[in-house]
């Protein structure tokens, strides 16, 4: 990772888009979106319901194909690459809707996402050393996300907040350089929220993290750069203080100064 501070002049974007477009039938969801995420730190992608945020993540990770525009990761054109190819390059994500193996333990969920296990599959021909190394890495991730001591608990028996943290652990197991988190604070209580804050602060020292988030306290206190989508277009971007005071953003999304965005809003 570069030693250039996040967002400083001269830093090369980890990921950027130019003219990104996506429509479903006659409904244009993203219309000429330009994004640029600098290495390191936490960036936020915010906007009102239906702004196109999750669709944007789906395009960045290859779960949807763009109708137009270009996506570049560390200078490489990845616009047409499938999700697994982008993941191998270092683009990993969590999802708004949790996607876990409920009958498997916490440790097993994370272990299966470790690249060495994902590439070979887990069968009788997998070397014991590879399984042991993957398990060691998975155990470290489980402790990192605050679930140490629950390694052998089936995912279905975790609380909602613990399940949300576990899915972030699955994304971390993919050894990302760019970590995309889709509404990571959604449904979290006070204790897992604090764990998440500490985790994000720790990770942003060595990863580039981009979050879709409706919790404005989380966005404004932790992120170094915010991009605002509205009706499929970027209407503002910059440091949190500038976004908070931006008149068009206040009108489109934030409401009165200091008021949190409504938690029921999704996009």
PDB file of N, CA and C in Angstrom, residues 17 20-24 27-35 37 44-61 64 71 93 96 180 182-183 210-214 227-235 252-253 265-267:
ATOM      1  N   UNK A  17     -14.445   4.728 -11.899  1.00  0.00           N
ATOM      2  CA  UNK A  17     -15.391   4.483 -12.985  1.00  0.00           C
ATOM      3  C   UNK A  17     -15.502   5.741 -13.828  1.00  0.00           C
ATOM      4  N   UNK A  20     -20.340   5.398 -15.936  1.00  0.00           N
ATOM      5  CA  UNK A  20     -21.019   4.142 -15.625  1.00  0.00           C
ATOM      6  C   UNK A  20     -22.528   4.285 -15.776  1.00  0.00           C
ATOM      7  N   UNK A  21     -23.125   3.333 -16.504  1.00  0.00           N
ATOM      8  CA  UNK A  21     -24.556   3.420 -16.793  1.00  0.00           C
ATOM      9  C   UNK A  21     -25.204   2.060 -16.623  1.00  0.00           C
ATOM     10  N   UNK A  22     -26.430   2.068 -16.044  1.00  0.00           N
ATOM     11  CA  UNK A  22     -27.212   0.844 -15.912  1.00  0.00           C
ATOM     12  C   UNK A  22     -28.692   1.190 -15.937  1.00  0.00           C
ATOM     13  N   UNK A  23     -29.440   0.445 -16.755  1.00  0.00           N
ATOM     14  CA  UNK A  23     -30.891   0.625 -16.836  1.00  0.00           C
ATOM     15  C   UNK A  23     -31.557  -0.736 -16.757  1.00  0.00           C
ATOM     16  N   UNK A  24     -32.737  -0.755 -16.181  1.00  0.00           N
ATOM     17  CA  UNK A  24     -33.573  -1.952 -16.152  1.00  0.00           C
ATOM     18  C   UNK A  24     -34.828  -1.630 -16.947  1.00  0.00           C
ATOM     19  N   UNK A  27     -36.099   2.065 -17.163  1.00  0.00           N
ATOM     20  CA  UNK A  27     -35.743   2.808 -15.951  1.00  0.00           C
ATOM     21  C   UNK A  27     -34.235   2.911 -15.823  1.00  0.00           C
ATOM     22  N   UNK A  28     -33.694   4.107 -15.953  1.00  0.00           N
ATOM     23  CA  UNK A  28     -32.257   4.329 -15.825  1.00  0.00           C
ATOM     24  C   UNK A  28     -31.912   4.481 -14.346  1.00  0.00           C
ATOM     25  N   UNK A  29     -31.080   3.567 -13.844  1.00  0.00           N
ATOM     26  CA  UNK A  29     -30.709   3.570 -12.428  1.00  0.00           C
ATOM     27  C   UNK A  29     -29.420   4.345 -12.200  1.00  0.00           C
ATOM     28  N   UNK A  30     -28.452   4.180 -13.082  1.00  0.00           N
ATOM     29  CA  UNK A  30     -27.208   4.934 -13.029  1.00  0.00           C
ATOM     30  C   UNK A  30     -26.984   5.567 -14.394  1.00  0.00           C
ATOM     31  N   UNK A  31     -26.638   6.847 -14.382  1.00  0.00           N
ATOM     32  CA  UNK A  31     -26.589   7.593 -15.637  1.00  0.00           C
ATOM     33  C   UNK A  31     -25.303   8.424 -15.714  1.00  0.00           C
ATOM     34  N   UNK A  32     -24.240   7.793 -16.235  1.00  0.00           N
ATOM     35  CA  UNK A  32     -22.978   8.512 -16.398  1.00  0.00           C
ATOM     36  C   UNK A  32     -22.245   8.783 -15.109  1.00  0.00           C
ATOM     37  N   UNK A  33     -22.092   7.770 -14.249  1.00  0.00           N
ATOM     38  CA  UNK A  33     -21.500   7.955 -12.921  1.00  0.00           C
ATOM     39  C   UNK A  33     -19.979   7.836 -12.987  1.00  0.00           C
ATOM     40  N   UNK A  34     -19.299   8.874 -12.508  1.00  0.00           N
ATOM     41  CA  UNK A  34     -17.842   8.877 -12.360  1.00  0.00           C
ATOM     42  C   UNK A  34     -17.512   8.779 -10.878  1.00  0.00           C
ATOM     43  N   UNK A  35     -16.710   7.776 -10.514  1.00  0.00           N
ATOM     44  CA  UNK A  35     -16.287   7.580  -9.137  1.00  0.00           C
ATOM     45  C   UNK A  35     -14.776   7.424  -9.097  1.00  0.00           C
ATOM     46  N   UNK A  37     -11.906   6.192  -5.955  1.00  0.00           N
ATOM     47  CA  UNK A  37     -11.612   5.857  -4.566  1.00  0.00           C
ATOM     48  C   UNK A  37     -10.103   5.747  -4.400  1.00  0.00           C
ATOM     49  N   UNK A  44     -17.436   6.765   1.721  1.00  0.00           N
ATOM     50  CA  UNK A  44     -18.849   6.426   1.849  1.00  0.00           C
ATOM     51  C   UNK A  44     -19.594   6.792   0.576  1.00  0.00           C
ATOM     52  N   UNK A  45     -20.547   5.940   0.219  1.00  0.00           N
ATOM     53  CA  UNK A  45     -21.449   6.196  -0.904  1.00  0.00           C
ATOM     54  C   UNK A  45     -22.849   6.291  -0.318  1.00  0.00           C
ATOM     55  N   UNK A  46     -23.428   7.495  -0.348  1.00  0.00           N
ATOM     56  CA  UNK A  46     -24.721   7.711   0.281  1.00  0.00           C
ATOM     57  C   UNK A  46     -25.703   8.280  -0.735  1.00  0.00           C
ATOM     58  N   UNK A  47     -26.967   8.331  -0.323  1.00  0.00           N
ATOM     59  CA  UNK A  47     -28.016   8.868  -1.180  1.00  0.00           C
ATOM     60  C   UNK A  47     -29.363   8.343  -0.740  1.00  0.00           C
ATOM     61  N   UNK A  48     -30.438   8.976  -1.181  1.00  0.00           N
ATOM     62  CA  UNK A  48     -31.779   8.573  -0.768  1.00  0.00           C
ATOM     63  C   UNK A  48     -32.201   7.253  -1.396  1.00  0.00           C
ATOM     64  N   UNK A  49     -33.337   6.784  -0.972  1.00  0.00           N
ATOM     65  CA  UNK A  49     -33.896   5.543  -1.495  1.00  0.00           C
ATOM     66  C   UNK A  49     -33.978   5.593  -3.018  1.00  0.00           C
ATOM     67  N   UNK A  50     -33.481   4.521  -3.679  1.00  0.00           N
ATOM     68  CA  UNK A  50     -33.545   4.448  -5.122  1.00  0.00           C
ATOM     69  C   UNK A  50     -32.479   5.221  -5.855  1.00  0.00           C
ATOM     70  N   UNK A  51     -31.450   5.694  -5.137  1.00  0.00           N
ATOM     71  CA  UNK A  51     -30.407   6.500  -5.777  1.00  0.00           C
ATOM     72  C   UNK A  51     -29.501   5.674  -6.677  1.00  0.00           C
ATOM     73  N   UNK A  52     -29.452   4.345  -6.460  1.00  0.00           N
ATOM     74  CA  UNK A  52     -28.623   3.470  -7.282  1.00  0.00           C
ATOM     75  C   UNK A  52     -27.376   2.960  -6.600  1.00  0.00           C
ATOM     76  N   UNK A  53     -27.314   3.050  -5.264  1.00  0.00           N
ATOM     77  CA  UNK A  53     -26.093   2.703  -4.535  1.00  0.00           C
ATOM     78  C   UNK A  53     -25.775   1.207  -4.624  1.00  0.00           C
ATOM     79  N   UNK A  54     -26.736   0.362  -4.293  1.00  0.00           N
ATOM     80  CA  UNK A  54     -26.482  -1.078  -4.332  1.00  0.00           C
ATOM     81  C   UNK A  54     -26.276  -1.545  -5.763  1.00  0.00           C
ATOM     82  N   UNK A  55     -27.011  -0.979  -6.706  1.00  0.00           N
ATOM     83  CA  UNK A  55     -26.765  -1.300  -8.118  1.00  0.00           C
ATOM     84  C   UNK A  55     -25.328  -0.960  -8.482  1.00  0.00           C
ATOM     85  N   UNK A  56     -24.838   0.154  -7.997  1.00  0.00           N
ATOM     86  CA  UNK A  56     -23.452   0.554  -8.252  1.00  0.00           C
ATOM     87  C   UNK A  56     -22.479  -0.489  -7.711  1.00  0.00           C
ATOM     88  N   UNK A  57     -22.683  -0.948  -6.481  1.00  0.00           N
ATOM     89  CA  UNK A  57     -21.835  -1.998  -5.908  1.00  0.00           C
ATOM     90  C   UNK A  57     -21.890  -3.260  -6.757  1.00  0.00           C
ATOM     91  N   UNK A  58     -23.094  -3.607  -7.229  1.00  0.00           N
ATOM     92  CA  UNK A  58     -23.237  -4.812  -8.047  1.00  0.00           C
ATOM     93  C   UNK A  58     -22.470  -4.698  -9.357  1.00  0.00           C
ATOM     94  N   UNK A  59     -22.374  -3.501  -9.897  1.00  0.00           N
ATOM     95  CA  UNK A  59     -21.586  -3.289 -11.113  1.00  0.00           C
ATOM     96  C   UNK A  59     -20.093  -3.355 -10.799  1.00  0.00           C
ATOM     97  N   UNK A  60     -19.684  -2.746  -9.696  1.00  0.00           N
ATOM     98  CA  UNK A  60     -18.270  -2.731  -9.340  1.00  0.00           C
ATOM     99  C   UNK A  60     -17.728  -4.138  -9.091  1.00  0.00           C
ATOM    100  N   UNK A  61     -18.578  -5.020  -8.574  1.00  0.00           N
ATOM    101  CA  UNK A  61     -18.141  -6.371  -8.232  1.00  0.00           C
ATOM    102  C   UNK A  61     -18.494  -7.402  -9.295  1.00  0.00           C
ATOM    103  N   UNK A  64     -23.660  -7.503 -11.665  1.00  0.00           N
ATOM    104  CA  UNK A  64     -24.451  -6.979 -12.774  1.00  0.00           C
ATOM    105  C   UNK A  64     -23.485  -6.477 -13.841  1.00  0.00           C
ATOM    106  N   UNK A  71     -14.944   0.474 -15.754  1.00  0.00           N
ATOM    107  CA  UNK A  71     -14.525   0.277 -14.370  1.00  0.00           C
ATOM    108  C   UNK A  71     -13.063  -0.149 -14.395  1.00  0.00           C
ATOM    109  N   UNK A  93     -16.651  -7.980  -1.072  1.00  0.00           N
ATOM    110  CA  UNK A  93     -17.792  -7.212  -0.581  1.00  0.00           C
ATOM    111  C   UNK A  93     -18.610  -8.001   0.428  1.00  0.00           C
ATOM    112  N   UNK A  96     -26.144  -6.459   1.518  1.00  0.00           N
ATOM    113  CA  UNK A  96     -27.212  -5.890   2.334  1.00  0.00           C
ATOM    114  C   UNK A  96     -28.047  -7.001   2.956  1.00  0.00           C
ATOM    115  N   UNK A 180     -15.825  -3.586  -0.024  1.00  0.00           N
ATOM    116  CA  UNK A 180     -17.086  -2.878  -0.195  1.00  0.00           C
ATOM    117  C   UNK A 180     -18.090  -3.425   0.809  1.00  0.00           C
ATOM    118  N   UNK A 182     -21.948  -3.132   2.230  1.00  0.00           N
ATOM    119  CA  UNK A 182     -23.286  -2.648   1.910  1.00  0.00           C
ATOM    120  C   UNK A 182     -24.114  -2.585   3.187  1.00  0.00           C
ATOM    121  N   UNK A 183     -24.306  -1.380   3.705  1.00  0.00           N
ATOM    122  CA  UNK A 183     -25.059  -1.111   4.934  1.00  0.00           C
ATOM    123  C   UNK A 183     -24.600  -1.973   6.115  1.00  0.00           C
ATOM    124  N   UNK A 210     -15.016   1.017   1.140  1.00  0.00           N
ATOM    125  CA  UNK A 210     -16.114   1.855   0.676  1.00  0.00           C
ATOM    126  C   UNK A 210     -17.398   1.287   1.270  1.00  0.00           C
ATOM    127  N   UNK A 211     -18.194   2.148   1.904  1.00  0.00           N
ATOM    128  CA  UNK A 211     -19.440   1.700   2.524  1.00  0.00           C
ATOM    129  C   UNK A 211     -20.634   2.404   1.886  1.00  0.00           C
ATOM    130  N   UNK A 212     -21.711   1.641   1.714  1.00  0.00           N
ATOM    131  CA  UNK A 212     -23.040   2.220   1.525  1.00  0.00           C
ATOM    132  C   UNK A 212     -23.646   2.283   2.913  1.00  0.00           C
ATOM    133  N   UNK A 213     -24.078   3.443   3.329  1.00  0.00           N
ATOM    134  CA  UNK A 213     -24.511   3.560   4.717  1.00  0.00           C
ATOM    135  C   UNK A 213     -25.554   4.661   4.877  1.00  0.00           C
ATOM    136  N   UNK A 214     -26.539   4.391   5.747  1.00  0.00           N
ATOM    137  CA  UNK A 214     -27.571   5.369   6.065  1.00  0.00           C
ATOM    138  C   UNK A 214     -27.376   5.991   7.447  1.00  0.00           C
ATOM    139  N   UNK A 227     -19.303  10.361  -1.293  1.00  0.00           N
ATOM    140  CA  UNK A 227     -19.910  10.593  -2.598  1.00  0.00           C
ATOM    141  C   UNK A 227     -21.409  10.441  -2.456  1.00  0.00           C
ATOM    142  N   UNK A 228     -22.169  11.378  -3.006  1.00  0.00           N
ATOM    143  CA  UNK A 228     -23.626  11.371  -2.877  1.00  0.00           C
ATOM    144  C   UNK A 228     -24.262  11.099  -4.239  1.00  0.00           C
ATOM    145  N   UNK A 229     -25.074  10.039  -4.293  1.00  0.00           N
ATOM    146  CA  UNK A 229     -25.846   9.717  -5.486  1.00  0.00           C
ATOM    147  C   UNK A 229     -27.278  10.186  -5.302  1.00  0.00           C
ATOM    148  N   UNK A 230     -27.860  10.716  -6.368  1.00  0.00           N
ATOM    149  CA  UNK A 230     -29.264  11.105  -6.354  1.00  0.00           C
ATOM    150  C   UNK A 230     -29.811  10.937  -7.766  1.00  0.00           C
ATOM    151  N   UNK A 231     -30.856  10.107  -7.878  1.00  0.00           N
ATOM    152  CA  UNK A 231     -31.464   9.826  -9.174  1.00  0.00           C
ATOM    153  C   UNK A 231     -30.440   9.364 -10.202  1.00  0.00           C
ATOM    154  N   UNK A 232     -29.532   8.509  -9.751  1.00  0.00           N
ATOM    155  CA  UNK A 232     -28.582   7.886 -10.652  1.00  0.00           C
ATOM    156  C   UNK A 232     -27.391   8.714 -11.047  1.00  0.00           C
ATOM    157  N   UNK A 233     -27.220   9.881 -10.433  1.00  0.00           N
ATOM    158  CA  UNK A 233     -26.095  10.752 -10.758  1.00  0.00           C
ATOM    159  C   UNK A 233     -25.360  11.180  -9.489  1.00  0.00           C
ATOM    160  N   UNK A 234     -24.081  11.475  -9.628  1.00  0.00           N
ATOM    161  CA  UNK A 234     -23.309  12.035  -8.516  1.00  0.00           C
ATOM    162  C   UNK A 234     -23.636  13.517  -8.414  1.00  0.00           C
ATOM    163  N   UNK A 235     -24.182  13.940  -7.257  1.00  0.00           N
ATOM    164  CA  UNK A 235     -24.524  15.352  -7.083  1.00  0.00           C
ATOM    165  C   UNK A 235     -23.520  16.085  -6.203  1.00  0.00           C
ATOM    166  N   UNK A 252     -31.755  16.889  -0.819  1.00  0.00           N
ATOM    167  CA  UNK A 252     -32.056  15.578  -1.403  1.00  0.00           C
ATOM    168  C   UNK A 252     -32.063  14.465  -0.377  1.00  0.00           C
ATOM    169  N   UNK A 253     -31.266  14.594   0.703  1.00  0.00           N
ATOM    170  CA  UNK A 253     -31.056  13.411   1.539  1.00  0.00           C
ATOM    171  C   UNK A 253     -31.024  13.667   3.034  1.00  0.00           C
ATOM    172  N   UNK A 265     -34.854   4.018   4.858  1.00  0.00           N
ATOM    173  CA  UNK A 265     -34.460   4.317   3.478  1.00  0.00           C
ATOM    174  C   UNK A 265     -33.477   3.282   2.990  1.00  0.00           C
ATOM    175  N   UNK A 266     -33.632   2.839   1.777  1.00  0.00           N
ATOM    176  CA  UNK A 266     -32.743   1.842   1.192  1.00  0.00           C
ATOM    177  C   UNK A 266     -32.543   2.184  -0.255  1.00  0.00           C
ATOM    178  N   UNK A 267     -31.414   1.790  -0.828  1.00  0.00           N
ATOM    179  CA  UNK A 267     -31.182   2.058  -2.231  1.00  0.00           C
ATOM    180  C   UNK A 267     -29.922   1.405  -2.727  1.00  0.00           C
TER     181      UNK A 267
END
